[in-house]
């Protein structure tokens, strides 16, 4: 069974974590997975209040005249053989509603309720269902009049009589959403999606919109208060590999430590900064920050130590401290263009993590361009941030420029052709797919030992259903970079597409956590699969763990949306216990039907 691929999920995949403005989160720019989760279950709790009898509303009296044809009302003794008075009143209300005479429609529906309530010949379920329909019709009138509190009230009366009334649930959800009661809106619309088996695009769209709003609301509260968290070794490795000219990346890739022309033979001969670089090369990243601080206390103008500390403060999500170090570099009179450019790029990446609507990141990319316009790192990371913002044309231009500036930067060139392939796929451009895949194959041959290029190649092969070939690539990635537990997500989804064996997928993902228990993307994938299987407590546990590790605002939006979907399921399943049909929850918690 093929899974749908939402545009931003597919386009933002890069090297397997962190390598494009993600600044340590990694997974936002790495997703090939379509988020899978089960729907919220059952209907909302029924309203306990009984149906109400309303006083007659004063209708408009054109030219001081009223007659039965104008107002559509009938007296009790005017019943026709063709049906009861409430039925005629309802039909007259429908006609007035279609004609846009909402006050008259409301009066007819209200009188129909009065007649039906007094009609002893209508009892039981028939009476309850008919009254429910009339209350829902009144809600439709109030919706036209934009009287949202009355929409909510009337729908509540309808649902008290018929708890699974889809129209009333849908209409009340819209009213709740309009008035800012997002949690209540989500419960109602999720119940609708369940009852409709996710067959209505309108209902699914409303659920998508509501989940995104809730995710954004929760993320806004959470992201500024999240404590710093240590990134995984793979996240740091991927982030450093996503630069070509950055001084920190160059320190990381060197084989020995130079100390005034000699190679240090032990810790006692090294400065705190040199010891920090030694740990950098050994991938002992948790030891770096205190050593950089010790160095800067002795030598505040050590730009290498400051950039290294700023980089790792960025990766660990120390927010204010990151800006302090990066600002010191860009304001330094002694820092070269390489250092200032790197600082501006990382500052732009940092700003891009903070929210969906900010544009400050562009200001710092522009400053980086003024300092060093030919820096491939600028255009590569700029393109990645554009992708996370949905700025596809700008991303394509930036990534193409990066590939042209530095043909020896494997990840930069591969990312350009990966994105070109994905765009061609989305546009059903078969010739474009063929061309971009041919070009990517050339890149793969040039960089056979670059784990990022091999990983992207595997993702493209998986996208085309070439499972054996993609598995060979992913196995090769693990040989080149044993820390890359994210590859197991791709391998697990390959198994899922081939066999639909969800249990095997979960087993593979939990094994991956033995390699990297700080990998937010793995926890997120486990959470979505557990949602899809209906194991809600396990889903919430995994999503909460992913939230602890997430750093970007966009990622927190996704995760809080998923968590809310799971919480709604738990709440409503305990109340009503309906079966959960399968569906997909995409980025930002969006619900997309199986294809």
PDB file of C-alpha atoms in Angstrom, residues 202-490:
ATOM      1  CA  UNK A 202     -14.566  19.208   3.821  1.00  0.00           C
ATOM      2  CA  UNK A 203     -14.539  17.465   7.185  1.00  0.00           C
ATOM      3  CA  UNK A 204     -10.931  16.361   6.845  1.00  0.00           C
ATOM      4  CA  UNK A 205      -9.897  19.883   5.865  1.00  0.00           C
ATOM      5  CA  UNK A 206     -11.620  21.372   8.908  1.00  0.00           C
ATOM      6  CA  UNK A 207      -9.883  18.798  11.107  1.00  0.00           C
ATOM      7  CA  UNK A 208      -6.540  19.708   9.496  1.00  0.00           C
ATOM      8  CA  UNK A 209      -7.031  23.402  10.079  1.00  0.00           C
ATOM      9  CA  UNK A 210      -8.091  22.920  13.685  1.00  0.00           C
ATOM     10  CA  UNK A 211      -5.171  20.643  14.509  1.00  0.00           C
ATOM     11  CA  UNK A 212      -2.721  23.119  12.993  1.00  0.00           C
ATOM     12  CA  UNK A 213      -4.175  25.951  15.050  1.00  0.00           C
ATOM     13  CA  UNK A 214      -3.960  23.897  18.233  1.00  0.00           C
ATOM     14  CA  UNK A 215      -0.415  22.830  17.408  1.00  0.00           C
ATOM     15  CA  UNK A 216       0.647  26.422  16.784  1.00  0.00           C
ATOM     16  CA  UNK A 217      -1.010  27.592  19.986  1.00  0.00           C
ATOM     17  CA  UNK A 218       0.633  24.910  22.081  1.00  0.00           C
ATOM     18  CA  UNK A 219       4.010  25.313  20.385  1.00  0.00           C
ATOM     19  CA  UNK A 220       3.995  29.062  20.998  1.00  0.00           C
ATOM     20  CA  UNK A 221       3.600  28.442  24.725  1.00  0.00           C
ATOM     21  CA  UNK A 222       6.101  25.621  24.850  1.00  0.00           C
ATOM     22  CA  UNK A 223       9.006  26.574  22.621  1.00  0.00           C
ATOM     23  CA  UNK A 224      10.296  29.532  24.641  1.00  0.00           C
ATOM     24  CA  UNK A 225      10.218  27.592  27.912  1.00  0.00           C
ATOM     25  CA  UNK A 226      11.756  24.340  26.724  1.00  0.00           C
ATOM     26  CA  UNK A 227      15.002  23.623  28.575  1.00  0.00           C
ATOM     27  CA  UNK A 228      18.216  22.972  26.620  1.00  0.00           C
ATOM     28  CA  UNK A 229      18.633  19.380  25.537  1.00  0.00           C
ATOM     29  CA  UNK A 230      21.713  17.503  24.404  1.00  0.00           C
ATOM     30  CA  UNK A 231      21.561  16.533  20.719  1.00  0.00           C
ATOM     31  CA  UNK A 232      22.471  13.082  19.491  1.00  0.00           C
ATOM     32  CA  UNK A 233      25.907  12.427  18.035  1.00  0.00           C
ATOM     33  CA  UNK A 234      24.284  11.904  14.647  1.00  0.00           C
ATOM     34  CA  UNK A 235      22.511  15.259  14.831  1.00  0.00           C
ATOM     35  CA  UNK A 236      25.784  17.049  15.496  1.00  0.00           C
ATOM     36  CA  UNK A 237      27.626  15.104  12.797  1.00  0.00           C
ATOM     37  CA  UNK A 238      24.949  15.873  10.225  1.00  0.00           C
ATOM     38  CA  UNK A 239      24.861  19.532  11.142  1.00  0.00           C
ATOM     39  CA  UNK A 240      28.631  19.896  10.824  1.00  0.00           C
ATOM     40  CA  UNK A 241      28.656  18.016   7.499  1.00  0.00           C
ATOM     41  CA  UNK A 242      26.048  20.438   6.168  1.00  0.00           C
ATOM     42  CA  UNK A 243      28.774  23.125   5.967  1.00  0.00           C
ATOM     43  CA  UNK A 244      31.651  23.271   3.508  1.00  0.00           C
ATOM     44  CA  UNK A 245      33.513  26.455   4.505  1.00  0.00           C
ATOM     45  CA  UNK A 246      32.589  26.767   8.179  1.00  0.00           C
ATOM     46  CA  UNK A 247      35.651  27.048  10.479  1.00  0.00           C
ATOM     47  CA  UNK A 248      34.097  24.669  13.045  1.00  0.00           C
ATOM     48  CA  UNK A 249      33.516  22.013  10.400  1.00  0.00           C
ATOM     49  CA  UNK A 250      37.122  22.385   9.271  1.00  0.00           C
ATOM     50  CA  UNK A 251      38.342  21.914  12.863  1.00  0.00           C
ATOM     51  CA  UNK A 252      36.103  18.856  13.184  1.00  0.00           C
ATOM     52  CA  UNK A 253      37.463  17.211  10.042  1.00  0.00           C
ATOM     53  CA  UNK A 254      41.190  17.798  10.725  1.00  0.00           C
ATOM     54  CA  UNK A 255      43.253  14.831  11.892  1.00  0.00           C
ATOM     55  CA  UNK A 256      45.497  16.454  14.504  1.00  0.00           C
ATOM     56  CA  UNK A 257      45.606  19.416  16.837  1.00  0.00           C
ATOM     57  CA  UNK A 258      48.154  22.083  16.083  1.00  0.00           C
ATOM     58  CA  UNK A 259      49.538  23.839  19.186  1.00  0.00           C
ATOM     59  CA  UNK A 260      51.987  26.540  18.169  1.00  0.00           C
ATOM     60  CA  UNK A 261      53.592  24.310  15.581  1.00  0.00           C
ATOM     61  CA  UNK A 262      53.677  21.112  17.625  1.00  0.00           C
ATOM     62  CA  UNK A 263      51.243  18.319  18.247  1.00  0.00           C
ATOM     63  CA  UNK A 264      50.111  18.064  21.828  1.00  0.00           C
ATOM     64  CA  UNK A 265      51.000  14.783  23.514  1.00  0.00           C
ATOM     65  CA  UNK A 266      48.544  14.996  26.411  1.00  0.00           C
ATOM     66  CA  UNK A 267      45.800  17.018  28.033  1.00  0.00           C
ATOM     67  CA  UNK A 268      48.271  18.775  30.311  1.00  0.00           C
ATOM     68  CA  UNK A 269      49.953  20.415  27.308  1.00  0.00           C
ATOM     69  CA  UNK A 270      46.746  21.659  25.743  1.00  0.00           C
ATOM     70  CA  UNK A 271      44.730  24.790  26.337  1.00  0.00           C
ATOM     71  CA  UNK A 272      41.035  24.423  27.188  1.00  0.00           C
ATOM     72  CA  UNK A 273      40.169  25.258  23.571  1.00  0.00           C
ATOM     73  CA  UNK A 274      42.578  22.667  22.208  1.00  0.00           C
ATOM     74  CA  UNK A 275      41.085  20.081  24.538  1.00  0.00           C
ATOM     75  CA  UNK A 276      37.631  21.091  23.285  1.00  0.00           C
ATOM     76  CA  UNK A 277      38.789  20.521  19.703  1.00  0.00           C
ATOM     77  CA  UNK A 278      40.152  17.131  20.684  1.00  0.00           C
ATOM     78  CA  UNK A 279      36.729  16.161  22.038  1.00  0.00           C
ATOM     79  CA  UNK A 280      35.142  17.609  18.901  1.00  0.00           C
ATOM     80  CA  UNK A 281      37.136  15.232  16.722  1.00  0.00           C
ATOM     81  CA  UNK A 282      36.376  12.281  18.985  1.00  0.00           C
ATOM     82  CA  UNK A 283      32.636  13.104  18.819  1.00  0.00           C
ATOM     83  CA  UNK A 284      32.599  13.643  22.596  1.00  0.00           C
ATOM     84  CA  UNK A 285      30.311  16.597  22.201  1.00  0.00           C
ATOM     85  CA  UNK A 286      28.961  16.909  25.737  1.00  0.00           C
ATOM     86  CA  UNK A 287      32.416  17.996  26.953  1.00  0.00           C
ATOM     87  CA  UNK A 288      32.874  20.942  24.609  1.00  0.00           C
ATOM     88  CA  UNK A 289      30.871  23.816  26.106  1.00  0.00           C
ATOM     89  CA  UNK A 290      32.592  24.084  29.515  1.00  0.00           C
ATOM     90  CA  UNK A 291      36.039  23.951  27.890  1.00  0.00           C
ATOM     91  CA  UNK A 292      35.154  26.747  25.471  1.00  0.00           C
ATOM     92  CA  UNK A 293      33.900  28.831  28.369  1.00  0.00           C
ATOM     93  CA  UNK A 294      37.139  28.211  30.271  1.00  0.00           C
ATOM     94  CA  UNK A 295      39.129  29.314  27.221  1.00  0.00           C
ATOM     95  CA  UNK A 296      37.101  32.496  26.763  1.00  0.00           C
ATOM     96  CA  UNK A 297      37.532  33.404  30.420  1.00  0.00           C
ATOM     97  CA  UNK A 298      41.294  33.429  29.746  1.00  0.00           C
ATOM     98  CA  UNK A 299      41.186  34.852  26.214  1.00  0.00           C
ATOM     99  CA  UNK A 300      37.937  36.614  25.369  1.00  0.00           C
ATOM    100  CA  UNK A 301      39.076  37.446  21.821  1.00  0.00           C
ATOM    101  CA  UNK A 302      39.572  33.817  20.770  1.00  0.00           C
ATOM    102  CA  UNK A 303      37.187  33.815  17.824  1.00  0.00           C
ATOM    103  CA  UNK A 304      37.626  30.072  17.226  1.00  0.00           C
ATOM    104  CA  UNK A 305      36.534  29.250  20.768  1.00  0.00           C
ATOM    105  CA  UNK A 306      33.632  31.667  20.551  1.00  0.00           C
ATOM    106  CA  UNK A 307      32.345  30.272  17.258  1.00  0.00           C
ATOM    107  CA  UNK A 308      32.698  26.729  18.555  1.00  0.00           C
ATOM    108  CA  UNK A 309      30.798  27.623  21.713  1.00  0.00           C
ATOM    109  CA  UNK A 310      28.124  29.505  19.763  1.00  0.00           C
ATOM    110  CA  UNK A 311      27.697  26.541  17.429  1.00  0.00           C
ATOM    111  CA  UNK A 312      27.186  24.092  20.274  1.00  0.00           C
ATOM    112  CA  UNK A 313      24.974  26.451  22.219  1.00  0.00           C
ATOM    113  CA  UNK A 314      22.876  26.544  19.041  1.00  0.00           C
ATOM    114  CA  UNK A 315      22.821  22.743  18.843  1.00  0.00           C
ATOM    115  CA  UNK A 316      21.902  22.419  22.516  1.00  0.00           C
ATOM    116  CA  UNK A 317      19.209  25.125  22.168  1.00  0.00           C
ATOM    117  CA  UNK A 318      20.670  27.664  24.582  1.00  0.00           C
ATOM    118  CA  UNK A 319      18.726  30.537  23.120  1.00  0.00           C
ATOM    119  CA  UNK A 320      20.011  33.820  24.553  1.00  0.00           C
ATOM    120  CA  UNK A 321      23.522  32.485  24.998  1.00  0.00           C
ATOM    121  CA  UNK A 322      23.680  31.438  21.336  1.00  0.00           C
ATOM    122  CA  UNK A 323      22.873  34.955  20.184  1.00  0.00           C
ATOM    123  CA  UNK A 324      25.431  36.449  22.540  1.00  0.00           C
ATOM    124  CA  UNK A 325      28.282  34.425  21.075  1.00  0.00           C
ATOM    125  CA  UNK A 326      27.217  34.902  17.462  1.00  0.00           C
ATOM    126  CA  UNK A 327      26.711  38.645  17.956  1.00  0.00           C
ATOM    127  CA  UNK A 328      30.173  38.948  19.475  1.00  0.00           C
ATOM    128  CA  UNK A 329      31.638  37.391  16.342  1.00  0.00           C
ATOM    129  CA  UNK A 330      29.747  39.511  13.786  1.00  0.00           C
ATOM    130  CA  UNK A 331      30.595  42.654  15.771  1.00  0.00           C
ATOM    131  CA  UNK A 332      34.271  41.758  16.122  1.00  0.00           C
ATOM    132  CA  UNK A 333      36.751  43.886  14.225  1.00  0.00           C
ATOM    133  CA  UNK A 334      39.252  41.036  14.096  1.00  0.00           C
ATOM    134  CA  UNK A 335      36.970  38.265  12.811  1.00  0.00           C
ATOM    135  CA  UNK A 336      37.487  37.363   9.157  1.00  0.00           C
ATOM    136  CA  UNK A 337      34.725  36.996   6.598  1.00  0.00           C
ATOM    137  CA  UNK A 338      34.720  33.214   7.117  1.00  0.00           C
ATOM    138  CA  UNK A 339      33.823  33.627  10.795  1.00  0.00           C
ATOM    139  CA  UNK A 340      31.340  36.444  10.299  1.00  0.00           C
ATOM    140  CA  UNK A 341      29.608  34.618   7.462  1.00  0.00           C
ATOM    141  CA  UNK A 342      29.355  31.448   9.553  1.00  0.00           C
ATOM    142  CA  UNK A 343      27.985  33.420  12.498  1.00  0.00           C
ATOM    143  CA  UNK A 344      25.322  35.148  10.376  1.00  0.00           C
ATOM    144  CA  UNK A 345      24.261  31.833   8.797  1.00  0.00           C
ATOM    145  CA  UNK A 346      23.901  30.164  12.186  1.00  0.00           C
ATOM    146  CA  UNK A 347      22.082  33.196  13.546  1.00  0.00           C
ATOM    147  CA  UNK A 348      19.638  33.008  10.628  1.00  0.00           C
ATOM    148  CA  UNK A 349      19.166  29.294  11.259  1.00  0.00           C
ATOM    149  CA  UNK A 350      18.607  29.992  14.942  1.00  0.00           C
ATOM    150  CA  UNK A 351      15.955  32.623  14.167  1.00  0.00           C
ATOM    151  CA  UNK A 352      14.204  30.259  11.764  1.00  0.00           C
ATOM    152  CA  UNK A 353      13.607  27.834  14.639  1.00  0.00           C
ATOM    153  CA  UNK A 354      11.604  30.282  16.720  1.00  0.00           C
ATOM    154  CA  UNK A 355       8.316  30.628  14.874  1.00  0.00           C
ATOM    155  CA  UNK A 356       6.294  30.290  11.709  1.00  0.00           C
ATOM    156  CA  UNK A 357       5.686  33.943  10.972  1.00  0.00           C
ATOM    157  CA  UNK A 358       9.001  35.608  11.750  1.00  0.00           C
ATOM    158  CA  UNK A 359      11.113  36.915   8.905  1.00  0.00           C
ATOM    159  CA  UNK A 360      14.204  37.857  10.904  1.00  0.00           C
ATOM    160  CA  UNK A 361      16.120  34.915   9.537  1.00  0.00           C
ATOM    161  CA  UNK A 362      16.117  36.555   6.099  1.00  0.00           C
ATOM    162  CA  UNK A 363      17.758  39.675   7.529  1.00  0.00           C
ATOM    163  CA  UNK A 364      20.721  37.635   8.746  1.00  0.00           C
ATOM    164  CA  UNK A 365      21.014  35.670   5.526  1.00  0.00           C
ATOM    165  CA  UNK A 366      21.206  39.006   3.715  1.00  0.00           C
ATOM    166  CA  UNK A 367      23.985  40.139   6.033  1.00  0.00           C
ATOM    167  CA  UNK A 368      25.831  36.892   5.419  1.00  0.00           C
ATOM    168  CA  UNK A 369      25.492  37.564   1.696  1.00  0.00           C
ATOM    169  CA  UNK A 370      26.963  41.051   2.129  1.00  0.00           C
ATOM    170  CA  UNK A 371      29.941  39.595   4.003  1.00  0.00           C
ATOM    171  CA  UNK A 372      30.659  36.735   1.590  1.00  0.00           C
ATOM    172  CA  UNK A 373      28.234  36.273  -1.314  1.00  0.00           C
ATOM    173  CA  UNK A 374      30.147  33.335  -2.792  1.00  0.00           C
ATOM    174  CA  UNK A 375      29.941  31.185   0.351  1.00  0.00           C
ATOM    175  CA  UNK A 376      28.252  27.923  -0.597  1.00  0.00           C
ATOM    176  CA  UNK A 377      27.145  27.435   3.029  1.00  0.00           C
ATOM    177  CA  UNK A 378      24.996  30.551   2.818  1.00  0.00           C
ATOM    178  CA  UNK A 379      23.007  29.327  -0.179  1.00  0.00           C
ATOM    179  CA  UNK A 380      22.711  25.737   0.995  1.00  0.00           C
ATOM    180  CA  UNK A 381      21.338  26.667   4.414  1.00  0.00           C
ATOM    181  CA  UNK A 382      19.228  29.468   3.027  1.00  0.00           C
ATOM    182  CA  UNK A 383      17.615  27.012   0.639  1.00  0.00           C
ATOM    183  CA  UNK A 384      16.935  24.568   3.461  1.00  0.00           C
ATOM    184  CA  UNK A 385      15.244  27.209   5.594  1.00  0.00           C
ATOM    185  CA  UNK A 386      13.164  28.317   2.604  1.00  0.00           C
ATOM    186  CA  UNK A 387      11.979  24.730   2.219  1.00  0.00           C
ATOM    187  CA  UNK A 388      10.799  24.580   5.814  1.00  0.00           C
ATOM    188  CA  UNK A 389       8.856  27.785   5.143  1.00  0.00           C
ATOM    189  CA  UNK A 390       7.249  26.481   1.965  1.00  0.00           C
ATOM    190  CA  UNK A 391       9.109  29.043  -0.154  1.00  0.00           C
ATOM    191  CA  UNK A 392       9.696  26.529  -2.926  1.00  0.00           C
ATOM    192  CA  UNK A 393      10.813  28.823  -5.755  1.00  0.00           C
ATOM    193  CA  UNK A 394      13.249  30.666  -3.504  1.00  0.00           C
ATOM    194  CA  UNK A 395      14.571  27.354  -2.192  1.00  0.00           C
ATOM    195  CA  UNK A 396      15.108  26.019  -5.685  1.00  0.00           C
ATOM    196  CA  UNK A 397      17.050  29.125  -6.669  1.00  0.00           C
ATOM    197  CA  UNK A 398      19.216  29.084  -3.527  1.00  0.00           C
ATOM    198  CA  UNK A 399      20.032  25.372  -3.731  1.00  0.00           C
ATOM    199  CA  UNK A 400      20.851  25.627  -7.421  1.00  0.00           C
ATOM    200  CA  UNK A 401      23.252  28.459  -6.656  1.00  0.00           C
ATOM    201  CA  UNK A 402      24.893  26.399  -3.907  1.00  0.00           C
ATOM    202  CA  UNK A 403      25.421  23.491  -6.300  1.00  0.00           C
ATOM    203  CA  UNK A 404      26.940  25.811  -8.918  1.00  0.00           C
ATOM    204  CA  UNK A 405      29.267  27.539  -6.446  1.00  0.00           C
ATOM    205  CA  UNK A 406      30.905  24.389  -5.105  1.00  0.00           C
ATOM    206  CA  UNK A 407      30.661  21.202  -7.225  1.00  0.00           C
ATOM    207  CA  UNK A 408      32.832  19.391  -4.659  1.00  0.00           C
ATOM    208  CA  UNK A 409      30.238  19.844  -1.901  1.00  0.00           C
ATOM    209  CA  UNK A 410      28.433  16.527  -2.336  1.00  0.00           C
ATOM    210  CA  UNK A 411      25.489  17.264  -0.083  1.00  0.00           C
ATOM    211  CA  UNK A 412      24.875  20.629  -1.741  1.00  0.00           C
ATOM    212  CA  UNK A 413      24.799  19.187  -5.257  1.00  0.00           C
ATOM    213  CA  UNK A 414      22.769  16.142  -4.213  1.00  0.00           C
ATOM    214  CA  UNK A 415      20.196  18.258  -2.412  1.00  0.00           C
ATOM    215  CA  UNK A 416      19.616  20.337  -5.521  1.00  0.00           C
ATOM    216  CA  UNK A 417      18.843  17.276  -7.657  1.00  0.00           C
ATOM    217  CA  UNK A 418      16.864  15.592  -4.904  1.00  0.00           C
ATOM    218  CA  UNK A 419      14.598  18.616  -4.674  1.00  0.00           C
ATOM    219  CA  UNK A 420      14.330  18.838  -8.457  1.00  0.00           C
ATOM    220  CA  UNK A 421      13.215  15.211  -8.597  1.00  0.00           C
ATOM    221  CA  UNK A 422      10.623  15.767  -5.874  1.00  0.00           C
ATOM    222  CA  UNK A 423       9.246  18.824  -7.661  1.00  0.00           C
ATOM    223  CA  UNK A 424       9.005  16.905 -10.923  1.00  0.00           C
ATOM    224  CA  UNK A 425       7.215  14.079  -9.140  1.00  0.00           C
ATOM    225  CA  UNK A 426       4.655  16.414  -7.621  1.00  0.00           C
ATOM    226  CA  UNK A 427       4.065  18.066 -10.998  1.00  0.00           C
ATOM    227  CA  UNK A 428       3.771  14.722 -12.836  1.00  0.00           C
ATOM    228  CA  UNK A 429       6.694  15.841 -14.976  1.00  0.00           C
ATOM    229  CA  UNK A 430       8.020  12.457 -16.097  1.00  0.00           C
ATOM    230  CA  UNK A 431      10.752  13.939 -18.264  1.00  0.00           C
ATOM    231  CA  UNK A 432      11.891  16.086 -15.328  1.00  0.00           C
ATOM    232  CA  UNK A 433      11.952  13.025 -13.073  1.00  0.00           C
ATOM    233  CA  UNK A 434      14.090  11.139 -15.564  1.00  0.00           C
ATOM    234  CA  UNK A 435      16.530  14.019 -16.008  1.00  0.00           C
ATOM    235  CA  UNK A 436      16.928  14.765 -12.298  1.00  0.00           C
ATOM    236  CA  UNK A 437      17.366  11.070 -11.451  1.00  0.00           C
ATOM    237  CA  UNK A 438      20.047  10.739 -14.127  1.00  0.00           C
ATOM    238  CA  UNK A 439      21.872  13.760 -12.699  1.00  0.00           C
ATOM    239  CA  UNK A 440      21.547  12.426  -9.176  1.00  0.00           C
ATOM    240  CA  UNK A 441      23.065   9.108 -10.246  1.00  0.00           C
ATOM    241  CA  UNK A 442      26.082  11.050 -11.518  1.00  0.00           C
ATOM    242  CA  UNK A 443      26.417  12.756  -8.137  1.00  0.00           C
ATOM    243  CA  UNK A 444      26.119   9.412  -6.347  1.00  0.00           C
ATOM    244  CA  UNK A 445      28.977   8.010  -8.434  1.00  0.00           C
ATOM    245  CA  UNK A 446      31.158  11.055  -7.658  1.00  0.00           C
ATOM    246  CA  UNK A 447      30.544  10.806  -3.891  1.00  0.00           C
ATOM    247  CA  UNK A 448      30.217   7.071  -3.106  1.00  0.00           C
ATOM    248  CA  UNK A 449      31.566   7.546   0.432  1.00  0.00           C
ATOM    249  CA  UNK A 450      29.491  10.560   1.418  1.00  0.00           C
ATOM    250  CA  UNK A 451      26.851   9.243   3.849  1.00  0.00           C
ATOM    251  CA  UNK A 452      24.528  12.159   3.150  1.00  0.00           C
ATOM    252  CA  UNK A 453      24.564  11.618  -0.603  1.00  0.00           C
ATOM    253  CA  UNK A 454      24.091   7.858  -0.210  1.00  0.00           C
ATOM    254  CA  UNK A 455      21.220   8.456   2.203  1.00  0.00           C
ATOM    255  CA  UNK A 456      19.415  10.813  -0.166  1.00  0.00           C
ATOM    256  CA  UNK A 457      19.942   8.337  -2.978  1.00  0.00           C
ATOM    257  CA  UNK A 458      18.313   5.636  -0.871  1.00  0.00           C
ATOM    258  CA  UNK A 459      15.342   7.870  -0.193  1.00  0.00           C
ATOM    259  CA  UNK A 460      14.860   8.530  -3.905  1.00  0.00           C
ATOM    260  CA  UNK A 461      15.004   4.815  -4.644  1.00  0.00           C
ATOM    261  CA  UNK A 462      12.500   4.120  -1.879  1.00  0.00           C
ATOM    262  CA  UNK A 463      10.216   6.772  -3.327  1.00  0.00           C
ATOM    263  CA  UNK A 464      10.201   4.841  -6.600  1.00  0.00           C
ATOM    264  CA  UNK A 465       9.414   1.533  -4.905  1.00  0.00           C
ATOM    265  CA  UNK A 466      12.898   0.109  -5.527  1.00  0.00           C
ATOM    266  CA  UNK A 467      13.061  -1.531  -2.112  1.00  0.00           C
ATOM    267  CA  UNK A 468      16.085  -3.801  -2.578  1.00  0.00           C
ATOM    268  CA  UNK A 469      18.181  -0.989  -4.046  1.00  0.00           C
ATOM    269  CA  UNK A 470      17.158   1.481  -1.332  1.00  0.00           C
ATOM    270  CA  UNK A 471      17.989  -1.038   1.400  1.00  0.00           C
ATOM    271  CA  UNK A 472      21.470  -1.474  -0.062  1.00  0.00           C
ATOM    272  CA  UNK A 473      21.973   2.287   0.103  1.00  0.00           C
ATOM    273  CA  UNK A 474      20.723   2.520   3.670  1.00  0.00           C
ATOM    274  CA  UNK A 475      23.011  -0.327   4.721  1.00  0.00           C
ATOM    275  CA  UNK A 476      25.881   1.541   3.103  1.00  0.00           C
ATOM    276  CA  UNK A 477      24.960   4.680   5.062  1.00  0.00           C
ATOM    277  CA  UNK A 478      25.248   2.717   8.292  1.00  0.00           C
ATOM    278  CA  UNK A 479      28.706   1.516   7.250  1.00  0.00           C
ATOM    279  CA  UNK A 480      29.803   5.087   6.565  1.00  0.00           C
ATOM    280  CA  UNK A 481      28.074   6.631   9.587  1.00  0.00           C
ATOM    281  CA  UNK A 482      27.153   4.091  12.294  1.00  0.00           C
ATOM    282  CA  UNK A 483      25.610   6.907  14.375  1.00  0.00           C
ATOM    283  CA  UNK A 484      22.837   7.474  11.806  1.00  0.00           C
ATOM    284  CA  UNK A 485      19.957   5.689  13.498  1.00  0.00           C
ATOM    285  CA  UNK A 486      17.550   7.783  11.418  1.00  0.00           C
ATOM    286  CA  UNK A 487      18.266   5.423   8.528  1.00  0.00           C
ATOM    287  CA  UNK A 488      16.275   2.806  10.402  1.00  0.00           C
ATOM    288  CA  UNK A 489      13.187   4.970   9.960  1.00  0.00           C
ATOM    289  CA  UNK A 490      13.605   4.740   6.194  1.00  0.00           C
TER     290      UNK A 490
END
